[in-house]
Coordinates of C-alpha atoms in Angstrom, one line a residue:
M1 CA 0.0 0.0 0.1
A2 CA 3.0 2.3 0.0
G3 CA 1.9 3.8 -3.6
I4 CA -1.5 5.0 -2.0
G5 CA 0.2 6.0 1.2
F6 CA 2.5 8.4 -0.7
R7 CA -0.5 10.1 -2.3
L8 CA -2.3 10.3 1.0
K9 CA 0.7 11.7 2.7
A10 CA 0.9 14.4 0.1
L11 CA -2.5 15.6 1.2
V12 CA -1.4 15.6 4.9
V13 CA 1.7 17.8 4.3
K14 CA -0.3 20.4 2.4
G15 CA -1.2 21.7 5.8
S16 CA -5.0 22.0 5.4
Y17 CA -6.9 20.4 8.3
L18 CA -9.6 19.2 6.0
E19 CA -7.2 17.6 3.5
A20 CA -5.3 15.9 6.5
T21 CA -8.5 14.6 7.9
T22 CA -9.6 13.3 4.5
A23 CA -6.2 11.6 4.2
Y24 CA -6.4 9.8 7.5
L25 CA -10.1 8.8 7.0
S26 CA -9.2 7.5 3.4
S27 CA -6.2 5.6 4.9
A28 CA -8.5 4.0 7.6
V29 CA -11.0 2.8 4.9
I30 CA -8.4 1.7 2.4
S31 CA -6.2 -0.2 4.9
T32 CA -9.0 -1.9 6.6
G33 CA -11.1 -2.4 3.4
P34 CA -14.1 -4.8 3.5
W35 CA -13.3 -6.0 6.9
L36 CA -14.0 -2.4 8.5
S37 CA -17.2 -2.2 6.3
G38 CA -18.2 -5.7 7.4
V39 CA -17.8 -4.9 11.0
V40 CA -19.8 -1.7 10.8
A41 CA -22.5 -3.5 8.9
L42 CA -22.8 -6.1 11.6
I43 CA -23.3 -3.4 14.2
V44 CA -25.9 -1.8 12.0
L45 CA -27.8 -5.1 11.5
D46 CA -27.6 -6.0 15.1
S47 CA -29.1 -2.7 16.2
T48 CA -31.8 -2.6 13.6
T49 CA -33.1 -6.1 12.8
A50 CA -34.7 -6.3 16.3
T51 CA -37.7 -4.5 14.9
Y52 CA -38.6 -7.2 12.3
L53 CA -36.8 -10.3 13.1
N54 CA -37.2 -12.6 16.1
Q55 CA -34.3 -13.5 18.2
D56 CA -33.6 -16.9 16.6
D57 CA -33.4 -15.3 13.1
R58 CA -31.3 -12.5 14.4
S59 CA -28.8 -14.8 15.9
L60 CA -28.6 -16.9 12.7
L61 CA -28.2 -13.7 10.6
L62 CA -25.2 -12.5 12.7
A63 CA -23.7 -16.1 13.1
T64 CA -24.0 -16.5 9.3
V65 CA -22.1 -13.2 8.5
I66 CA -19.5 -13.8 11.2
A67 CA -18.8 -17.4 10.0
V68 CA -18.7 -16.3 6.3
F69 CA -16.3 -13.6 7.0
A70 CA -13.9 -15.9 9.0
A71 CA -14.1 -18.5 6.3
S72 CA -13.4 -16.2 3.5
L73 CA -10.5 -14.6 5.4
F74 CA -9.0 -17.9 5.9
M75 CA -9.4 -19.0 2.3
A76 CA -7.9 -15.7 0.8
G77 CA -5.1 -15.4 3.4
G78 CA -2.4 -17.5 1.6
P79 CA -3.3 -16.4 -2.0
Q80 CA -3.3 -12.8 -0.9
M81 CA 0.4 -13.0 0.0
L82 CA 1.4 -14.8 -3.2
L83 CA -0.5 -12.2 -5.4
T84 CA 1.1 -9.4 -3.5
R85 CA 4.5 -10.6 -4.3
Y86 CA 3.5 -11.3 -7.9
L87 CA 2.0 -7.9 -8.5
A88 CA 4.8 -6.0 -6.9
D89 CA 7.2 -7.6 -9.2
R90 CA 5.0 -6.7 -12.1
V91 CA 4.9 -3.1 -11.0
Y92 CA 8.6 -3.0 -10.5
A93 CA 9.1 -4.2 -14.1
N94 CA 6.6 -1.6 -15.3
D95 CA 4.4 -4.4 -16.6
N96 CA 1.1 -2.7 -15.7
A97 CA -0.5 -4.4 -18.7
S98 CA -0.5 -7.7 -16.9
I99 CA -2.5 -6.4 -13.8
A100 CA -6.0 -6.6 -15.3
P101 CA -5.5 -9.9 -17.0
T102 CA -4.1 -11.4 -13.6
C103 CA -7.3 -10.1 -11.9
T104 CA -9.4 -12.0 -14.4
G105 CA -7.3 -15.1 -13.8
V106 CA -7.9 -14.7 -10.1
L107 CA -11.7 -14.6 -10.6
F108 CA -11.4 -18.1 -12.0
L109 CA -10.4 -19.2 -8.6
N110 CA -14.3 -19.2 -7.8
V111 CA -14.5 -22.5 -9.5
P112 CA -12.5 -24.7 -7.1
L113 CA -13.8 -22.5 -4.2
A114 CA -17.4 -23.3 -5.3
L115 CA -16.6 -27.0 -5.3
L116 CA -15.4 -26.7 -1.7
T117 CA -18.6 -25.2 -0.7
A118 CA -20.6 -28.4 -2.1
P119 CA -21.0 -30.2 1.4
F120 CA -22.6 -27.0 2.9
L121 CA -24.7 -26.5 -0.2
F122 CA -26.1 -30.0 -0.3
F123 CA -26.1 -31.0 3.3
A124 CA -26.5 -28.1 5.7
P125 CA -29.8 -28.1 7.6
F126 CA -31.2 -24.8 6.1
T127 CA -33.5 -24.0 3.3
L128 CA -32.1 -24.1 -0.2
S129 CA -32.4 -20.2 -0.7
Y130 CA -30.5 -19.6 2.5
R131 CA -27.8 -22.1 1.3
L132 CA -27.4 -20.5 -1.9
L133 CA -27.2 -16.9 -0.5
T134 CA -24.6 -18.1 2.0
V135 CA -22.5 -19.9 -0.6
T136 CA -22.6 -16.7 -3.0
L137 CA -21.7 -14.5 -0.1
F138 CA -18.7 -16.6 0.7
L139 CA -17.5 -16.6 -2.8
T140 CA -18.0 -12.9 -3.2
L141 CA -16.3 -11.9 0.0
T142 CA -13.3 -14.3 -0.8
M143 CA -12.9 -12.7 -4.2
T144 CA -13.1 -9.1 -2.5
W145 CA -10.2 -9.9 -0.3
L146 CA -8.1 -11.0 -3.2
I147 CA -9.2 -8.0 -5.4
T148 CA -8.0 -5.5 -2.6
V149 CA -4.5 -6.7 -3.4
F150 CA -4.8 -5.1 -6.8
L151 CA -6.0 -1.8 -5.4
S152 CA -2.5 -1.2 -3.7
A153 CA -1.3 -0.2 -7.2
A154 CA -4.3 2.1 -8.0
R155 CA -3.9 5.8 -8.1
N156 CA -7.4 7.1 -7.5
F157 CA -7.8 6.4 -3.7
K158 CA -10.9 8.7 -3.7
R159 CA -12.8 6.4 -5.9
I160 CA -11.9 3.4 -3.6
V161 CA -13.1 5.1 -0.6
L162 CA -16.5 6.0 -2.4
I163 CA -16.9 2.5 -3.4
Y164 CA -16.6 1.0 0.0
G165 CA -18.9 3.7 1.5
L166 CA -21.5 3.5 -1.2
S167 CA -21.7 -0.3 -1.5
Y168 CA -22.0 -1.0 2.1
A169 CA -24.4 1.8 2.7
C170 CA -26.6 0.3 -0.2
G171 CA -26.1 -3.2 1.3
S172 CA -27.2 -2.3 4.7
G173 CA -30.1 -0.3 3.4
A174 CA -31.2 -3.3 1.2
S175 CA -30.9 -5.6 4.0
L176 CA -33.2 -3.5 6.2
L177 CA -35.7 -3.0 3.3
L178 CA -35.8 -6.6 2.1
G179 CA -35.8 -7.9 5.7
Q180 CA -39.1 -6.0 6.3
F181 CA -40.7 -8.3 3.5
A182 CA -38.8 -11.5 3.5
G183 CA -37.3 -11.8 7.1
L184 CA -34.1 -13.5 7.4
T185 CA -33.8 -14.5 3.8
G186 CA -34.4 -10.9 2.8
S187 CA -32.0 -9.5 5.2
L188 CA -29.2 -11.9 4.0
A189 CA -30.0 -11.1 0.4
G190 CA -29.8 -7.4 1.0
F191 CA -26.4 -7.8 2.7
L192 CA -25.2 -10.0 -0.3
F193 CA -26.3 -7.2 -2.6
G194 CA -24.0 -4.8 -0.9
Q195 CA -21.0 -7.2 -1.3
I196 CA -21.6 -8.0 -4.8
L197 CA -22.0 -4.3 -5.6
C198 CA -18.7 -3.6 -3.9
L199 CA -16.9 -6.5 -5.7
S200 CA -18.3 -5.3 -9.2
L201 CA -17.2 -1.6 -8.6
L202 CA -13.7 -2.6 -7.3
L203 CA -13.2 -4.8 -10.4
G204 CA -14.3 -1.9 -12.5
C205 CA -11.8 0.3 -10.7
V206 CA -9.0 -2.3 -11.6
Y207 CA -9.9 -2.6 -15.3
H208 CA -10.4 1.1 -15.6
E209 CA -6.9 2.0 -14.2
F210 CA -5.0 -0.8 -15.8
P211 CA -6.5 -1.4 -19.3
S212 CA -4.9 -4.3 -21.3
A213 CA -5.2 -6.0 -24.6
Q214 CA -4.8 -9.3 -23.1
S215 CA -8.0 -11.0 -21.6
V216 CA -6.6 -13.4 -18.8
S217 CA -3.1 -14.3 -17.3
W218 CA -2.3 -17.4 -15.3
A219 CA 1.3 -16.3 -14.8
Y220 CA 0.7 -15.8 -11.1
L221 CA 0.3 -19.5 -10.6
R222 CA 4.1 -20.1 -11.5
Y223 CA 4.9 -18.4 -8.3
L224 CA 3.5 -21.3 -6.3
S225 CA 6.5 -23.4 -6.8
K226 CA 9.1 -20.6 -6.0
Y227 CA 7.1 -18.7 -3.2
W228 CA 5.2 -21.5 -1.6
D229 CA 6.4 -20.1 1.9
L230 CA 4.4 -17.0 1.1
L231 CA 1.3 -19.0 0.7
L232 CA 2.1 -20.8 3.9
I233 CA 2.8 -17.6 5.8
G234 CA -0.5 -16.1 4.7
T235 CA -2.5 -19.2 5.8
L236 CA -0.7 -19.6 9.1
Y237 CA -1.0 -15.9 10.0
T238 CA -4.7 -15.8 9.1
L239 CA -5.3 -18.9 11.0
G240 CA -3.5 -17.7 14.0
T241 CA -5.8 -14.6 14.1
L242 CA -8.9 -16.9 14.0
I243 CA -7.9 -19.9 16.0
D244 CA -8.6 -18.5 19.5
S245 CA -12.2 -17.4 18.3
F246 CA -12.7 -20.9 16.9
L247 CA -11.6 -22.7 20.1
F248 CA -13.9 -20.4 22.2
W249 CA -16.9 -21.2 19.8
M250 CA -16.3 -25.0 20.0
S251 CA -15.8 -25.0 23.8
P252 CA -18.6 -26.0 26.3
H253 CA -19.1 -22.3 26.9
G254 CA -20.0 -21.6 23.3
V255 CA -23.5 -21.0 22.0
T256 CA -24.8 -23.2 19.3
I257 CA -27.0 -21.3 16.6
H258 CA -29.7 -23.5 14.9
G259 CA -27.6 -26.6 15.7
F260 CA -25.0 -25.6 13.0
Y261 CA -23.0 -22.4 13.8
H262 CA -21.1 -21.9 17.1
L263 CA -20.2 -18.5 18.6
F264 CA -19.1 -17.2 22.0
P265 CA -20.7 -13.6 22.1
P266 CA -18.6 -12.1 24.9
Y267 CA -15.4 -13.1 23.2
D268 CA -16.7 -12.1 19.7
T269 CA -17.8 -8.7 20.9
A270 CA -14.4 -8.0 22.6
R271 CA -12.6 -8.9 19.4
F272 CA -14.7 -6.6 17.4
I273 CA -13.8 -3.7 19.9
V274 CA -10.1 -4.5 19.3
Y275 CA -10.5 -4.6 15.6
L276 CA -12.0 -1.2 15.5
S277 CA -9.4 0.2 18.0
T278 CA -6.6 -0.6 15.6
I279 CA -8.0 1.7 12.7
P280 CA -5.9 4.7 13.7
A281 CA -2.8 2.6 13.9
A282 CA -3.6 1.2 10.5
A283 CA -4.0 4.7 9.1
I284 CA -0.7 5.9 10.5
F285 CA 1.1 3.0 9.3
M286 CA 0.0 3.6 5.7
I287 CA 0.6 7.3 5.6
H288 CA 3.8 7.7 7.7
L289 CA 5.6 4.6 8.8
E290 CA 5.5 2.5 5.4
T291 CA 6.1 5.6 3.3
H292 CA 9.1 6.9 5.4
F293 CA 10.5 3.4 5.5
Y294 CA 10.0 2.8 1.8
R295 CA 11.8 6.0 0.8
H296 CA 15.1 4.7 2.4
Y297 CA 14.4 1.2 1.4
S298 CA 14.0 2.1 -2.3
A299 CA 17.2 4.3 -2.1
F300 CA 19.4 1.4 -0.6
Y301 CA 18.5 -1.0 -3.7
R302 CA 18.8 2.0 -6.2
F303 CA 22.4 2.4 -4.8
I304 CA 23.1 -1.1 -5.5
R305 CA 21.8 -1.0 -9.1
T306 CA 23.6 2.3 -9.8
K307 CA 27.0 1.1 -8.1
G308 CA 26.7 3.6 -5.3
T309 CA 29.4 3.6 -2.5
L310 CA 29.4 1.7 0.6
S311 CA 28.7 4.9 2.6
D312 CA 25.7 5.4 0.5
L313 CA 24.3 1.8 1.4
V314 CA 25.1 2.3 5.1
R315 CA 23.2 5.7 5.1
A316 CA 20.3 4.2 3.5
R317 CA 20.2 1.2 5.8
Q318 CA 20.6 3.6 8.8
G319 CA 17.5 5.6 7.4
M320 CA 15.5 2.3 7.3
V321 CA 16.4 1.5 10.8
A322 CA 15.5 5.0 12.0
A323 CA 12.2 5.0 10.2
V324 CA 11.2 1.5 11.8
R325 CA 12.2 2.6 15.2
A326 CA 10.5 6.1 15.1
G327 CA 7.3 4.5 13.4
V328 CA 7.1 1.6 15.9
W329 CA 7.4 4.1 18.8
T330 CA 4.7 6.2 17.3
L331 CA 2.4 3.2 16.9
L332 CA 3.1 2.2 20.5
K333 CA 2.1 5.6 21.8
V334 CA -1.0 6.1 19.7
Q335 CA -2.3 2.5 20.1
G336 CA -1.2 2.3 23.7
I337 CA -3.3 5.5 24.5
I338 CA -6.3 3.9 22.8
A339 CA -5.8 0.6 24.8
L340 CA -5.5 2.5 28.0
F341 CA -8.7 4.4 27.2
L342 CA -10.5 1.1 26.5
C343 CA -9.2 -0.2 30.0
V344 CA -10.6 2.8 31.8
A345 CA -13.9 2.7 29.9
A346 CA -14.1 -1.1 29.8
R347 CA -17.0 -1.5 32.1
D348 CA -19.2 1.2 30.6
L349 CA -18.4 -0.1 27.1
A350 CA -19.2 -3.7 28.0
T351 CA -22.7 -2.6 29.4
F352 CA -23.3 -0.3 26.2
L353 CA -22.7 -3.5 24.0
G354 CA -24.9 -5.6 26.1
L355 CA -22.2 -7.7 28.0
A356 CA -22.4 -8.4 31.7
P357 CA -20.0 -6.0 33.8
H358 CA -17.7 -8.9 34.8
W359 CA -16.6 -9.2 31.0
A360 CA -14.9 -5.8 31.4
M361 CA -11.6 -7.5 32.2
L362 CA -11.9 -9.5 28.9
V363 CA -12.3 -6.0 27.1
R364 CA -9.1 -4.9 28.8
V365 CA -7.1 -7.9 27.9
E366 CA -8.2 -7.9 24.4
A367 CA -7.3 -4.1 24.0
F368 CA -3.7 -4.9 24.6
A369 CA -3.8 -8.0 22.7
G370 CA -4.9 -6.1 19.6
L371 CA -1.8 -3.9 20.1
G372 CA 0.4 -6.9 20.2
Q373 CA -1.1 -8.5 17.1
F374 CA -0.6 -5.2 15.2
M375 CA 3.0 -4.9 16.2
L376 CA 3.4 -8.5 15.0
F377 CA 2.0 -7.6 11.6
T378 CA 4.3 -4.7 11.4
M379 CA 7.4 -6.8 12.1
M380 CA 6.3 -9.3 9.6
L381 CA 5.7 -6.8 6.8
F382 CA 9.3 -5.2 7.2
L383 CA 10.8 -8.6 7.2
L384 CA 9.1 -9.4 4.0
Y385 CA 10.3 -6.0 2.5
L386 CA 13.8 -7.6 3.3
D387 CA 12.7 -10.9 1.7
Q388 CA 13.2 -12.9 4.9
R389 CA 10.4 -15.3 4.2
R390 CA 11.7 -18.0 6.5
S391 CA 12.0 -15.6 9.5
V392 CA 8.2 -14.5 8.8
L393 CA 7.2 -18.2 8.6
L394 CA 8.7 -18.8 12.0
I395 CA 6.8 -15.8 13.5
A396 CA 3.6 -16.9 11.9
A397 CA 3.9 -20.5 13.2
L398 CA 4.8 -19.3 16.7
F399 CA 1.8 -17.0 16.7
L400 CA -0.6 -19.6 15.6
F401 CA 0.6 -22.5 17.9
S402 CA 1.2 -20.3 20.9
N403 CA -2.3 -18.8 20.4
A404 CA -3.9 -22.2 20.1
A405 CA -2.1 -23.8 23.3
L406 CA -2.3 -20.7 25.5
T407 CA -6.1 -20.3 24.6
L408 CA -6.8 -23.8 25.4
A409 CA -5.0 -23.3 28.7
S410 CA -7.1 -20.1 29.4
L411 CA -10.3 -22.2 28.7
Y412 CA -9.1 -24.6 31.4
L413 CA -8.1 -22.0 33.9
G414 CA -11.4 -20.0 33.8
E415 CA -12.8 -16.6 32.8
L416 CA -10.3 -14.6 34.5
F417 CA -7.8 -15.9 31.8
Y418 CA -9.9 -15.5 28.8
G419 CA -8.0 -13.6 26.1
M420 CA -4.6 -14.3 27.6
G421 CA -3.6 -16.7 24.9
Y422 CA -4.3 -14.2 22.2
L423 CA -2.5 -11.4 24.2
I424 CA 0.6 -13.5 25.0
A425 CA 0.9 -15.0 21.6
G426 CA 0.7 -11.6 19.8
W427 CA 3.3 -10.1 22.0
L428 CA 5.6 -13.2 21.7
G429 CA 5.4 -13.0 17.8
A430 CA 5.9 -9.2 18.0
I431 CA 9.0 -9.5 20.3
L432 CA 10.6 -12.4 18.1
G433 CA 9.9 -10.3 15.0
W434 CA 11.6 -7.2 16.5
F435 CA 14.9 -9.1 17.3
L436 CA 14.9 -10.7 13.9
L437 CA 14.3 -7.5 12.1
N438 CA 17.2 -5.8 14.0
A439 CA 19.4 -8.8 13.4
H440 CA 18.8 -8.7 9.6
F441 CA 19.3 -4.9 9.5
K442 CA 22.8 -5.4 10.9
Q443 CA 23.7 -7.8 8.3
L444 CA 21.7 -6.2 5.4
E445 CA 24.8 -5.4 3.1
Y446 CA 26.3 -8.8 3.7
Q447 CA 23.0 -10.7 3.1
T448 CA 22.1 -8.6 0.1
F449 CA 25.4 -9.3 -1.8
M450 CA 26.3 -12.9 -0.5
T451 CA 22.7 -14.3 -1.4
Q452 CA 23.0 -13.4 -5.1
P453 CA 23.7 -16.2 -7.6
L454 CA 27.2 -16.2 -8.9
G455 CA 26.2 -16.2 -12.4

């Protein structure tokens, strides 16, 4: 997202409060994408469907949306990483003509995904209309996660923000309108309409910005053999972010919805609060941290291509180190203040969201857990900039397995320890990433030259 980040940063430095506010809001929407819109839509649906849906149908609607979001995130996590690397290579080679054909090729992934949904489509204990709508929602969301990768190369960020805002407003409105006439099926169909509209407009944005005479390209599939570890990294990291919720859902404390879905409302609500609280950090990361780092990063490798001096390389590396340290400290301050605020307001916040007061402790734990996961994500991203894929694979694996093991331990120990698995796992991965990143920075010149092929 550094390309969009530079354009947003240009708005900030102009000095106008309106332009700076526009830049930060745009950054928040673009960096969180359909995930933020989905969370907002869930909040809207939860607060409005009570007027026309009974409690069972409301629970089923929310469980469906949550489960489909989680499943689509898991399916898209690995391919997203692979596509990001492929598109970065194409942009670096000034091969923008291959972007739209690759996007078309990615759409064909819906065929194997549709086959994977066959057991649900044929055997789930719901009406045929509900099953068709749910499968279509899953396929649409999965494609939307993948298409967002292509938007990182787009230039018109205002169009992207408008698309997200318009499509999710239309989806929420359609869900409320159709729900009045067709109940649960109508609400789900209206929400699906918003997702299809969003995907269609995003595809139009990609094809408009990157016109090409070629219709479809499958070249990105060749990266599977060379960059299989990126596919694994994306899968492990995404699963790591979901595994604690899944374990809570399947625990004896979970709630079964219509004999099929499993949720644990207190934990799910606390996680939603955490996701929303990291939006400011995501905006700052896109506009300031990534762009500042990328300027020194590109200078380092430009000096290599143009046969710069050793002092040039050292200066560029030191600039990268300074950018990371300053940026991480800024993120810690901003997100730390937000986490402290959530801790102070946890009891009132829990009451406002319909949770019992004793779940305030869970909200406090999750607030700092979200900060840990964001720092882990930041370390992973910078290590990937340095092409340290095996280090990132180690971090993602540690995050997944420690989150799973510690969450199981917290379930055994009782409510006081709920969320501790996610908290400790995120900070373990972040700390390991910090040490690995600093170690690679110290040897960057040596590793850059010694890992090149002799030919």
